[in-house]
Structures are given as structure tokens and as C-alpha cells.
Short mmCIF file of C-alpha atoms in Angstrom, two decimals:
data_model
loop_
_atom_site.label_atom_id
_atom_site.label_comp_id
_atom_site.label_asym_id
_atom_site.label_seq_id
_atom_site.Cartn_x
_atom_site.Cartn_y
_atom_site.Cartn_z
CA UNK A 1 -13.63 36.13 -44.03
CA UNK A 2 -14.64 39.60 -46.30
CA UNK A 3 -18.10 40.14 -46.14
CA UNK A 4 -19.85 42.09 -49.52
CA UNK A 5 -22.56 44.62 -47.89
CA UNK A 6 -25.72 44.57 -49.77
CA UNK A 7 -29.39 45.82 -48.59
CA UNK A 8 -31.12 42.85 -50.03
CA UNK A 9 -29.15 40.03 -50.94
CA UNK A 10 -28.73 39.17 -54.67
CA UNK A 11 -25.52 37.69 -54.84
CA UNK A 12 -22.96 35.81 -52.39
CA UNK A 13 -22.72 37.89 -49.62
CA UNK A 14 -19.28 35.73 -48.62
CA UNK A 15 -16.43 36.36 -50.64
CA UNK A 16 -14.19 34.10 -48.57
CA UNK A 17 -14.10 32.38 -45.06
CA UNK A 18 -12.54 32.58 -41.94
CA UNK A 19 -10.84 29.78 -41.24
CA UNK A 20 -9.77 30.07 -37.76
CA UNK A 21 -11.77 28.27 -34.48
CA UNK A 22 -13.94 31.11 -32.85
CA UNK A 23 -14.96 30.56 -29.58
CA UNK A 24 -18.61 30.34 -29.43
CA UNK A 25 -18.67 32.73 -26.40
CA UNK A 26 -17.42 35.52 -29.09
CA UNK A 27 -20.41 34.86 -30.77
CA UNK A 28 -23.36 36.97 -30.76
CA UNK A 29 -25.46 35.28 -33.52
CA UNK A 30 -24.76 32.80 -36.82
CA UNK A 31 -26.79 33.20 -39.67
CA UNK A 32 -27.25 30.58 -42.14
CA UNK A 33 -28.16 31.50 -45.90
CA UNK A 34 -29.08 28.73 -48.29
CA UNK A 35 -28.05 28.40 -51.71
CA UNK A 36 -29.91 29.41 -54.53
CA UNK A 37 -30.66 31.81 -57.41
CA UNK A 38 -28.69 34.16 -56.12
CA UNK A 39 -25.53 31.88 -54.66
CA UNK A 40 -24.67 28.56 -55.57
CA UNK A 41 -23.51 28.34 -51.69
CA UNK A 42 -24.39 27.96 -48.25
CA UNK A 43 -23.08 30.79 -46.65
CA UNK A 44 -22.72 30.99 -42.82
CA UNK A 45 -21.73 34.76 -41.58
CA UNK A 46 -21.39 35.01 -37.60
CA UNK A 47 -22.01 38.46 -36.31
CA UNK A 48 -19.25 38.77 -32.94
CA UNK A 49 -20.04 40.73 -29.51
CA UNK A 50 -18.15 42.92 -30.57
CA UNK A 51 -20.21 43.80 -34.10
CA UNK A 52 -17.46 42.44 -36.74
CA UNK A 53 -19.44 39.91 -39.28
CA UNK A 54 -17.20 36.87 -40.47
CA UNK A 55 -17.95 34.04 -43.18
CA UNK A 56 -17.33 30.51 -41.66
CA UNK A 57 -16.92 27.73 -43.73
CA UNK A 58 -20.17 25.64 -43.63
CA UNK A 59 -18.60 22.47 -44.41
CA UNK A 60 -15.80 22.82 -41.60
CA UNK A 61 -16.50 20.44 -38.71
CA UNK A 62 -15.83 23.41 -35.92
CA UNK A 63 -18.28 25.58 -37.36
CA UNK A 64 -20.70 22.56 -37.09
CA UNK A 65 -19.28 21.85 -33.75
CA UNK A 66 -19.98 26.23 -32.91
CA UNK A 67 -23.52 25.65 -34.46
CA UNK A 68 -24.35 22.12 -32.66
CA UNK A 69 -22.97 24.00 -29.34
CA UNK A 70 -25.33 27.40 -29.37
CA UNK A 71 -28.34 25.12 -30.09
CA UNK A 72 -27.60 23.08 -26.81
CA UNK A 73 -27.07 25.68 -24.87
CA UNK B 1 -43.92 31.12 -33.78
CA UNK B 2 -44.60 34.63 -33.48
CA UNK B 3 -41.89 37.20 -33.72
CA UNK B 4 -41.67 40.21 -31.76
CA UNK B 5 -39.93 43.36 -34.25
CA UNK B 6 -36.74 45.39 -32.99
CA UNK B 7 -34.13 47.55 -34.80
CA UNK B 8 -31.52 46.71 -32.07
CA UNK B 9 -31.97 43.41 -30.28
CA UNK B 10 -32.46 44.62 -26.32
CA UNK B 11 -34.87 41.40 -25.75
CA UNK B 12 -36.28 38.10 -27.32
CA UNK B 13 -37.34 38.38 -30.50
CA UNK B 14 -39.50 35.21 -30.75
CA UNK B 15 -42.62 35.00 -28.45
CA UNK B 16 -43.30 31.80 -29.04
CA UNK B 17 -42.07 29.30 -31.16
CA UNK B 18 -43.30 27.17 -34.38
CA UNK B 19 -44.01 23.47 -33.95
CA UNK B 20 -44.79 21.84 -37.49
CA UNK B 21 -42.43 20.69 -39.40
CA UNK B 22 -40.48 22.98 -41.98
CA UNK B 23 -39.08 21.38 -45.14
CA UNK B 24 -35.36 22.90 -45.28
CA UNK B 25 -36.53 23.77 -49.31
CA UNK B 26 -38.94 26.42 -47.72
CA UNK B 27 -36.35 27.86 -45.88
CA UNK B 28 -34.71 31.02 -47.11
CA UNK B 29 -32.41 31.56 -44.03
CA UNK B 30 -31.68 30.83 -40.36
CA UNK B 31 -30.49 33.26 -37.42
CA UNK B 32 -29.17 31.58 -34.42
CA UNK B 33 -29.38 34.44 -31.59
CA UNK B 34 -27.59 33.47 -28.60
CA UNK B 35 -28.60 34.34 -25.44
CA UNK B 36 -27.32 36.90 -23.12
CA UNK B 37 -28.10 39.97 -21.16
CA UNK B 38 -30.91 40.70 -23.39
CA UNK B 39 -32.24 37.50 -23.72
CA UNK B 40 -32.17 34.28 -21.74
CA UNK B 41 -33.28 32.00 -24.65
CA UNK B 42 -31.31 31.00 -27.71
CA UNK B 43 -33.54 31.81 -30.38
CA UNK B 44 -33.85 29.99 -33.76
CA UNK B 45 -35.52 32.60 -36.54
CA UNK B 46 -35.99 31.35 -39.94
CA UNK B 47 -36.88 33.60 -42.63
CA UNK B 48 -38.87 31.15 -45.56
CA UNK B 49 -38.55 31.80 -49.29
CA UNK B 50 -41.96 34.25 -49.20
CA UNK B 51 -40.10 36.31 -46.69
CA UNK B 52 -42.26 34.83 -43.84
CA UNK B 53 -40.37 34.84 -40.59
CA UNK B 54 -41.15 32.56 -37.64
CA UNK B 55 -38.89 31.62 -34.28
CA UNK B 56 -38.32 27.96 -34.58
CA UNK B 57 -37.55 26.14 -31.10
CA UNK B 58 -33.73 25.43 -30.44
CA UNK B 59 -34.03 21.79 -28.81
CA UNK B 60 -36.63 20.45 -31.37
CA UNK B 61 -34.97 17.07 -32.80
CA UNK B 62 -36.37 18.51 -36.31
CA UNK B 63 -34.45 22.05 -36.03
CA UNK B 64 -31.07 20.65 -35.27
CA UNK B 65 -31.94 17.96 -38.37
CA UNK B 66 -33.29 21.05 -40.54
CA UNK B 67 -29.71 23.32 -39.47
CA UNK B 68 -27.58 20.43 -40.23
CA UNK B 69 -28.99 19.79 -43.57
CA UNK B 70 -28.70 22.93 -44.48
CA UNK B 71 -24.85 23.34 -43.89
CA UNK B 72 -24.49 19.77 -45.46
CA UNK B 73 -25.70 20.52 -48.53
#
């Protein structure tokens, strides 16, 4: 859900998740941030029409469903 | 494949897209722009660990494969 605001990322930039179904009409873009040095996980942050950035849970099967959707589009 | 460089998204970004294979390991992070008034494509950008970005297409089999392995992992 919070999102930690950091010019380059060094850390997790997710410090929880939104767990509620967003429509993927709501969504402007989905970015999708690998684990590594700097996070031991995935983090998925959608950015909304309306500007607001959330964390999504990258293991939840509607955020797969929301990902799987804007690629077939 | 190439990418096309905007502050504020007001058309595609990608002017082509990248057709070889990516292993996911390469891959930093992935934007998935949908489309809309400023673009008609959904666009696919990955940004690879040396900060290399290139536009990926959206309906390759080896995309979707690349995305989902990413948010499985």
C-alpha cells in the first residue's frame, strides 16, 4: 500500500501492499522491480489515472490476473 | 527496441520493439504502460541490470513467460 520515495532505488521501495482488486481500467501503468541487492522482494507498484502509486502483492492471483489482462489488451 | 525519451508521457515511448530473447536475470525492471489517449499501444519497457532500457513487445509468448517469472519468483 505505502510507497517509500527514493531518487534511485536502494532499498524496498514497498513497505506494504494493497490488497484490494483494482480495476485494470484505473490503471495507468504497473511496474515490476525484481529482487536483489537492494530488496529481497519482487515489488509490483501500479501508478493510477489519477497519479496515486500503490504496492500490489506480486504473488496475489488478481494482480497476475491485472498484469495477464494489460498485456492482452 | 528503441525508446523514444519524455518527462511526461504525451505519446509512445517505444519505437520499436526488441525481439531476442531476454533472460529474466538481466532484467532490472519492467513498466507495463497501458494505452490510452496518448498512446494506442501497450508498451512493455524493461530497464536491464546495466541500466539499458529497451521496449519489449506485449504479445511475444517470451514477454508474458519473462513477466510471469518474474512475479513468481
Amino acid at each position: 500500500m505505502a510507497l517509500a520515495r527514493s531518487g534511485i532505488e536502494l532499498r524496498c521501495l514497498c513497505i506494504g501492499t494493497h490488497s484490494n482488486f483494482i480495476h485494470p481500467k484505473l490503471i495507468q501503468n504497473v511496474r515490476l522491480i525484481q529482487s536483489g541487492p537492494h530488496c529481497q522482494n519482487v515489488e509490483v507498484i501500479a501508478t493510477l489515472q489519477n497519479g496515486r502509486e500503490l504496492c500490489l502483492e506480486p504473488t496475489a492471483p488478481w494482480v497476475k490476473r491485472i498484469i495477464k489482462a494489460i498485456l492482452d489488451k
